[in-house]
Short mmCIF file of C-alpha atoms in Angstrom, two decimals:
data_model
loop_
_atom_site.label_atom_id
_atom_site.label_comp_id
_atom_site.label_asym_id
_atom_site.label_seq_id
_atom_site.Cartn_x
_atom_site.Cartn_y
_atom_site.Cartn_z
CA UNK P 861 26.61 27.28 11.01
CA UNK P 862 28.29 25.43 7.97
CA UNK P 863 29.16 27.67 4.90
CA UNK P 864 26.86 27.66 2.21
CA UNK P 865 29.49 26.67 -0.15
CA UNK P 866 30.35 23.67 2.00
CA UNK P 867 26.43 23.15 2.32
CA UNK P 868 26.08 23.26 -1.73
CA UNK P 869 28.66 20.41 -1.54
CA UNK P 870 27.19 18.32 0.55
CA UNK P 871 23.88 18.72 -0.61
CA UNK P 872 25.26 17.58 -4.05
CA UNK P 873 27.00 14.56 -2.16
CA UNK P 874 23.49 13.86 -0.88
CA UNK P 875 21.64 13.80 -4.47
CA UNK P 876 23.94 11.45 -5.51
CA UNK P 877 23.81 9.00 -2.41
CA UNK P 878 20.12 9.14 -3.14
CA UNK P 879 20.29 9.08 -6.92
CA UNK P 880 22.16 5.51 -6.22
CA UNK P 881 19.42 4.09 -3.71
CA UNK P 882 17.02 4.78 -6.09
CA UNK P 883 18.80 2.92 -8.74
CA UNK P 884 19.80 0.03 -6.61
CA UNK P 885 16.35 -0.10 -4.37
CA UNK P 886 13.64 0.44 -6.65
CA UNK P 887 15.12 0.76 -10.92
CA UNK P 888 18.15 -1.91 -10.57
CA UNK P 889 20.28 0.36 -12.80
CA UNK P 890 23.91 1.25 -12.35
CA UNK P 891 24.53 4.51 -12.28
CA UNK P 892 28.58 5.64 -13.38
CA UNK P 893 29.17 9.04 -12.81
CA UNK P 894 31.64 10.87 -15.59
CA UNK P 895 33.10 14.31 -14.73
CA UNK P 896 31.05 17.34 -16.07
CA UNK P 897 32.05 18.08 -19.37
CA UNK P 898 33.10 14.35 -20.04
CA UNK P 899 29.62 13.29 -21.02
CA UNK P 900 29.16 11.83 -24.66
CA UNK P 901 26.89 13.64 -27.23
CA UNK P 902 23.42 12.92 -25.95
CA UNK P 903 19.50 13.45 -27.21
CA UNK P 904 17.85 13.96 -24.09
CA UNK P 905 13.98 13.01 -24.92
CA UNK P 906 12.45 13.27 -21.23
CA UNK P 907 12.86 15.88 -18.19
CA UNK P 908 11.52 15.76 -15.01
CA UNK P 909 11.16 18.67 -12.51
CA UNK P 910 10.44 19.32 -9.11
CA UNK P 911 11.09 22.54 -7.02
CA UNK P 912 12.23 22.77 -3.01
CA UNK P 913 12.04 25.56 -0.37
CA UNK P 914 13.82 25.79 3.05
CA UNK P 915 17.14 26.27 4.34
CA UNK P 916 18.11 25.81 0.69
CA UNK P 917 15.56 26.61 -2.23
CA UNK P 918 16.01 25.92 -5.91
CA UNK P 919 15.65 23.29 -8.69
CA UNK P 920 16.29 19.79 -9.22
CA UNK P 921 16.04 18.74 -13.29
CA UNK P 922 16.83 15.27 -14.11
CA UNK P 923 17.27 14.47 -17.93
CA UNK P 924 16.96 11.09 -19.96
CA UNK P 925 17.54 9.83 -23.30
CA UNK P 926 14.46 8.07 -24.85
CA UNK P 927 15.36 4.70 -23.87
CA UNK P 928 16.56 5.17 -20.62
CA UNK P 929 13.47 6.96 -19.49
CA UNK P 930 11.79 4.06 -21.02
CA UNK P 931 13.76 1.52 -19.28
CA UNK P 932 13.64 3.59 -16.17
CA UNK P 933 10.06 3.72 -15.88
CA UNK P 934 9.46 0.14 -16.96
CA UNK P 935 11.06 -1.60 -14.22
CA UNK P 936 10.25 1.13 -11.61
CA UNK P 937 6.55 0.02 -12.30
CA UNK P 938 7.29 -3.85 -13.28
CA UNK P 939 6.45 -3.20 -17.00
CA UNK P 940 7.54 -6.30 -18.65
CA UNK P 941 9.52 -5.10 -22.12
CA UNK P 942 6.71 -6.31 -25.20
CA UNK P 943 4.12 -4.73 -22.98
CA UNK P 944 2.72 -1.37 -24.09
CA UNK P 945 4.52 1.50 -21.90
CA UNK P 946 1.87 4.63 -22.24
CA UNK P 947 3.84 7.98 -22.39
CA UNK P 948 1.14 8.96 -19.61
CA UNK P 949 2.66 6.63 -17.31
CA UNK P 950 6.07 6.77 -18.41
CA UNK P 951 5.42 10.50 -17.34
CA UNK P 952 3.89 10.15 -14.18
CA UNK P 953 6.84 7.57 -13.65
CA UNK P 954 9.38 10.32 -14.00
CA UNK P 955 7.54 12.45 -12.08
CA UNK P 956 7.39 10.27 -8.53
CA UNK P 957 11.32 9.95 -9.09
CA UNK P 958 11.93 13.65 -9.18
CA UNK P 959 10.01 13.44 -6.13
CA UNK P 960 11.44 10.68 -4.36
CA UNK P 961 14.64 11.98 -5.11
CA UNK P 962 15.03 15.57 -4.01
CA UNK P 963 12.95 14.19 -0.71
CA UNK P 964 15.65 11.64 -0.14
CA UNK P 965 18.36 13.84 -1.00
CA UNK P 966 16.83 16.71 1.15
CA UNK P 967 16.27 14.18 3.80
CA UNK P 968 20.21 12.93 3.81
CA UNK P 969 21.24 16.60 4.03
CA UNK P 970 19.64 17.97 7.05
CA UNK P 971 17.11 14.79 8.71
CA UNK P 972 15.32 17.34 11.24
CA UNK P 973 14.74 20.03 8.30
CA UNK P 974 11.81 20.92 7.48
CA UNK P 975 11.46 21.15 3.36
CA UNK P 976 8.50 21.99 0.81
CA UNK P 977 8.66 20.20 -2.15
CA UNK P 978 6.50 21.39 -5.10
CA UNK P 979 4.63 19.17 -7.65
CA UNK P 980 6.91 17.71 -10.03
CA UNK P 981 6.56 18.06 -13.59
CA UNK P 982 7.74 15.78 -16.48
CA UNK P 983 6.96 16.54 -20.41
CA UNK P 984 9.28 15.55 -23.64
CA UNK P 985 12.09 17.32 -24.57
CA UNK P 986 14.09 19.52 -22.31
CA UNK P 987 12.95 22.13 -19.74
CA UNK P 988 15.29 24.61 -19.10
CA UNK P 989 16.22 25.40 -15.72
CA UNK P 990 15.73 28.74 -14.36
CA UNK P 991 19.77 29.55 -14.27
CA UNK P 992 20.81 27.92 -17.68
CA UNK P 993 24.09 27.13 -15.91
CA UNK P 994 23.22 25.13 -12.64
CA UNK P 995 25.02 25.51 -9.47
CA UNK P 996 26.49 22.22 -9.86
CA UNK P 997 25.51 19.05 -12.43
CA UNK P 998 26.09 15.08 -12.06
CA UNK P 999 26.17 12.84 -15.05
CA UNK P 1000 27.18 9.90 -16.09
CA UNK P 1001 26.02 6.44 -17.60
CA UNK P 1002 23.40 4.24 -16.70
CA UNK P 1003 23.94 0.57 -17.49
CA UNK P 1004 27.29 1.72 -19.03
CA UNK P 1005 25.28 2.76 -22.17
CA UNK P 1006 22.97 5.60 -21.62
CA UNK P 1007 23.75 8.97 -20.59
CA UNK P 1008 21.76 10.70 -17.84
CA UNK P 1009 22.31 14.15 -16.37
CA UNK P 1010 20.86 15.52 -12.86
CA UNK P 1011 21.39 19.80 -12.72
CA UNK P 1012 20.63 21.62 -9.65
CA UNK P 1013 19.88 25.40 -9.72
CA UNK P 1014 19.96 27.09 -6.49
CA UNK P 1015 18.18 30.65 -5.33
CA UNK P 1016 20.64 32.61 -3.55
CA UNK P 1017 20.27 32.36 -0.15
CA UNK P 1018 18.74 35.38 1.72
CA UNK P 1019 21.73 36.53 3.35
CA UNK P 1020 24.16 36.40 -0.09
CA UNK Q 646 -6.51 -15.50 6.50
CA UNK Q 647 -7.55 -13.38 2.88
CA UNK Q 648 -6.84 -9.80 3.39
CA UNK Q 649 -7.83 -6.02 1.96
CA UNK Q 650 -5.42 -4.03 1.77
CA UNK Q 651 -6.21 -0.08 0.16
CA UNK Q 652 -3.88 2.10 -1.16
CA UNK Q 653 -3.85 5.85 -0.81
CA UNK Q 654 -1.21 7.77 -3.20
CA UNK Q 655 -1.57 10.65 -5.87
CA UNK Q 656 1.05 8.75 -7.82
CA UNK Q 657 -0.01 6.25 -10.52
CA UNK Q 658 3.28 5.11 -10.36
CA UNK Q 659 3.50 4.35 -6.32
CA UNK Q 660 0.36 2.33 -6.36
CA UNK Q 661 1.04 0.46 -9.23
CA UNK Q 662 4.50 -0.64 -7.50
CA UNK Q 663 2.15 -1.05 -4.24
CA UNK Q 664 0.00 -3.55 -5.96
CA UNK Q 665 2.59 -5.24 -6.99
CA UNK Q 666 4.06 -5.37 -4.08
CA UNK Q 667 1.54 -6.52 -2.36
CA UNK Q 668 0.45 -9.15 -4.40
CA UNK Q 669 3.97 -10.48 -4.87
CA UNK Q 670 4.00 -10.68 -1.14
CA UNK Q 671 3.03 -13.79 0.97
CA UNK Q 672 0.16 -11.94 2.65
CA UNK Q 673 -2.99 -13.11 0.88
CA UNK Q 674 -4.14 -10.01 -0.46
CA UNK Q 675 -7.56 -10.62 -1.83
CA UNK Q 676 -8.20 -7.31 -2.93
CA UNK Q 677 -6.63 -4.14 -2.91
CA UNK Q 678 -8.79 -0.79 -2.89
CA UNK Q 679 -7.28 2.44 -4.25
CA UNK Q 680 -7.68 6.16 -3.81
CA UNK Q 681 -5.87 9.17 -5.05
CA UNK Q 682 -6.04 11.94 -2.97
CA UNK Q 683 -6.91 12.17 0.99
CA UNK Q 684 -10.33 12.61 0.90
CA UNK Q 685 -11.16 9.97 -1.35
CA UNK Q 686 -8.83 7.83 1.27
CA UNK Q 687 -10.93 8.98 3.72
CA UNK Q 688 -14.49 8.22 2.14
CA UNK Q 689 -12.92 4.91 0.95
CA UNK Q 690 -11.96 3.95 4.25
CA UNK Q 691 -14.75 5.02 6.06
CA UNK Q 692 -16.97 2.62 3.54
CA UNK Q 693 -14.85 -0.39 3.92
CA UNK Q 694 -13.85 -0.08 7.48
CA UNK Q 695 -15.09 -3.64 8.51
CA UNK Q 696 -13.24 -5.69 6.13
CA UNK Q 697 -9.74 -3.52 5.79
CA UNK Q 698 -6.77 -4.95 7.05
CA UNK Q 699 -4.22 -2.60 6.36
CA UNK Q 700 -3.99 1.08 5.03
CA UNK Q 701 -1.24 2.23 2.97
CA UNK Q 702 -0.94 6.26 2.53
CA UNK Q 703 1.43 9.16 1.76
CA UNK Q 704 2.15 12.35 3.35
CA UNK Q 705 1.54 14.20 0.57
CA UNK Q 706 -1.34 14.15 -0.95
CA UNK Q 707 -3.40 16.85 -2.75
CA UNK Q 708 -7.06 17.31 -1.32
CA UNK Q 709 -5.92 16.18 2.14
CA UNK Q 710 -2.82 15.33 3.35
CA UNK Q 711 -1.53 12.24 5.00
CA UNK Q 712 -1.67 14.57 8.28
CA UNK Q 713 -5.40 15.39 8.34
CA UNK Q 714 -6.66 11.92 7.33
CA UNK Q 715 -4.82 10.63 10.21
CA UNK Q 716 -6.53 13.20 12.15
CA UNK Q 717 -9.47 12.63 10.65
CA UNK Q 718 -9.32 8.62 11.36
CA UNK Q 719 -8.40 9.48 15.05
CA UNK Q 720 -11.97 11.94 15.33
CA UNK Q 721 -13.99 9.22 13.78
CA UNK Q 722 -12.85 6.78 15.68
CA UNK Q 723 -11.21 4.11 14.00
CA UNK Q 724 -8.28 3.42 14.84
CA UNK Q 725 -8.28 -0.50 14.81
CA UNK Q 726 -6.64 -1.15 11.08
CA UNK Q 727 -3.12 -0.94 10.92
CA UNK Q 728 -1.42 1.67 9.02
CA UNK Q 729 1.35 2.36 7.03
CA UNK Q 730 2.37 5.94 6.21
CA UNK Q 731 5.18 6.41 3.23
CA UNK Q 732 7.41 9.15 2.48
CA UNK Q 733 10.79 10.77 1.46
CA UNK Q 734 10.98 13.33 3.06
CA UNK Q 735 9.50 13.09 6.83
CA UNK Q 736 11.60 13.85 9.94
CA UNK Q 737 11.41 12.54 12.95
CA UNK Q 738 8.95 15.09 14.38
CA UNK Q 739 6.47 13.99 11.55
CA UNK Q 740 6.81 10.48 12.10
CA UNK Q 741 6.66 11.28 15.66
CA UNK Q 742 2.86 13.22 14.91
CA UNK Q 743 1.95 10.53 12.90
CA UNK Q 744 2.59 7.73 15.25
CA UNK Q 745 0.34 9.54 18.04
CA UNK Q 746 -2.09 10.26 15.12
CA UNK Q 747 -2.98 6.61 14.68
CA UNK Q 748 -0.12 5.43 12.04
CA UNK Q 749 1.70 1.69 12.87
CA UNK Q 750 4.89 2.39 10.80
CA UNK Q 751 6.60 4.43 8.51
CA UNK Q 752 8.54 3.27 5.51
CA UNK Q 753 10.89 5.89 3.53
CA UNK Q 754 11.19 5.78 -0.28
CA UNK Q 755 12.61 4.96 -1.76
CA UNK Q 756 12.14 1.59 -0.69
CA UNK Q 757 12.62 -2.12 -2.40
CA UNK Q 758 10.42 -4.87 -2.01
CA UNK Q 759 12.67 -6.68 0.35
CA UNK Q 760 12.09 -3.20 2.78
CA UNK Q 761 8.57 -3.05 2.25
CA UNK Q 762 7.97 -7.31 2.77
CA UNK Q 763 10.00 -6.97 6.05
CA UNK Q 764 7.60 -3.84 7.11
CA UNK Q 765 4.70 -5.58 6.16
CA UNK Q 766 5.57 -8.56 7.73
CA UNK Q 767 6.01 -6.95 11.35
CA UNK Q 768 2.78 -4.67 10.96
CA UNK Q 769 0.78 -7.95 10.15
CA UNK Q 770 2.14 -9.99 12.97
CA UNK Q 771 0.65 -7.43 16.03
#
C-alpha cells in the first residue's frame, strides 16, 4: 500500500504530466512551471472547477488571467483571433479542461481505479477552494507571459 | 464515398473541436449530426440509422451515459455503424465493457488531431 503522502506526490506529478499533454495535444501552449511562491503579481479573471471521489477525493481549481483563458479557449476550439469569443463558450471551454484534466491526471495515477468526477464549473473571478490553503499548488507561465495556477485540495482520507 | 458522421457529447466545446476535426480530415464528411446528452444520441441515431457512418460519443453524459446507449444500441439491434467512444478517464475494464457492448475504438483525451485522424483512419478502413 503506498503512503498517502507519497500518493499526494505522485498524484501531483500526474496533474502536471497531464496539464502538459493538454497544452501540447490539444491548446499548443507552453507551460513553465515557477516554484510556489515565485509567481508574479497576477489578476486571475477565470476559474474552473471540478470535484473527484475514490481512493483520493478532493478538488482540482485551475485559475487564468483574462487573456490566457481567452487564448486558451480560442485555440482549444479553433477560434480564429478577430472572431467573436462568447464568454458562454469561453466558459464551457474551461469547463471540458477541468474535466479532461483531473480524468487524465486521475487516469496516470492509478489506470485500473475507478474515479467519479463531478460536473465542472467555470464562472469569472475566483472560486475559493474548500481548504483556502491547498494540499499542494503548481504554477507557472504559459507562453512565457501569462501566469496560470492549478491548486488541489484534498479530503482527508478515511483512515487519517 | 460522402459520409455522416454524428456527434454525441454534453460539451459544446468537444463537438465543436469534433467538427472540426472531422471536417479537417480527409474523410468526406458530408454532414455531421449532433446530440447532447444520451438519449438524444439515442433518438438521433435510431432516426438516421441508414445513412450513419460513424458514431462519435462520450462516457459521460447526463440523461444517459455512454454505457446504456451502448446497451441500448446492442437491444435494438444495430450494431452495423462503427463507433467511437471518448474519454479521460476509462480503465481498461470500461473499455473492455464497451468493446463487447458494440463500441469499435476508444480514443483518450486529451487527444490532437494527428491521434484522432490516425483513429479515424483505422475505424474507416474495416
Amino acid at each position: 500500500m503506498i503512503p498517502m503522502n507519497a500518493l499526494h506526490s505522485q498524484f501531483k506529478d500526474s496533474v502536471t504530466t497531464a496539464f502538459e499533454e493538454i497544452l501540447d495535444k490539444m491548446v499548443f501552449m507552453v507551460f513553465e512551471p515557477v516554484t510556489p511562491g515565485d509567481l508574479p503579481p497576477a489578476e486571475f479573471a477565470y476559474t474552473s472547477q471540478i470535484a473527484f471521489t475514490g481512493k483520493l477525493s478532493g478538488r482540482l481549481s485551475a485559475y487564468f488571467t483574462r487573456a490566457t483563458a481567452e487564448e486558451f479557449a480560442r485555440n482549444l476550439i479553433g477560434i480564429r483571433r478577430g472572431d467573436v469569443l462568447h464568454d458562454s463558450t469561453l466558459e464551457d471551454a474551461l469547463r471540458e479542461f477541468a474535466n479532461i484534466l483531473a480524468g487524465r491526471a486521475l487516469a496516470l495515477l492509478a489506470p485500473t481505479e475507478p474515479y467519479n468526477l463531478q460536473l465542472p464549473v467555470a464562472q469569472r473571478g475566483t472560486i475559493l477552494p474548500a481548504s483556502s490553503s491547498p494540499d499542494f499548488r503548481i504554477e507557472g507561465m504559459l507562453n512565457e507571459i501569462e501566469p496560470c495556477r492549478i491548486d488541489i485540495s484534498l479530503n482527508p482520507s478515511p483512515s487519517a | 464515398m460522402s459520409r455522416t458522421i454524428a456527434v454525441i457529447d454534453d460539451s459544446t466545446t468537444i463537438r465543436s473541436i469534433l467538427r472540426k476535426a472531422v471536417m479537417m480530415s480527409d474523410i468526406d464528411a458530408k454532414e455531421v449530426l449532433e446530440a447532447d446528452n444520451g438519449l438524444d444520441g439515442l433518438d438521433l441515431i435510431k432516426r438516421t440509422k441508414e445513412k450513419l457512418n460513424l458514431v462519435i460519443m462520450d462516457l459521460k453524459m447526463p440523461k444517459m451515459d455512454g454505457i446504456a446507449l451502448l446497451n441500448e444500441l446492442k437491444n435494438a439491434g444495430i450494431q452495423s455503424i462503427p463507433i467511437l467512444v471518448l474519454s479521460s478517464t476509462a480503465d481498461q475494464q470500461i473499455q473492455e465493457k464497451c468493446k463487447n457492448l458494440g463500441a469499435t475504438a476508444f480514443l483518450k483525451k486529451p487527444f490532437s488531431h494527428e491521434d484522432f485522424k490516425t483513429v479515424l483512419d483505422r475505424i474507416l478502413a474495416r
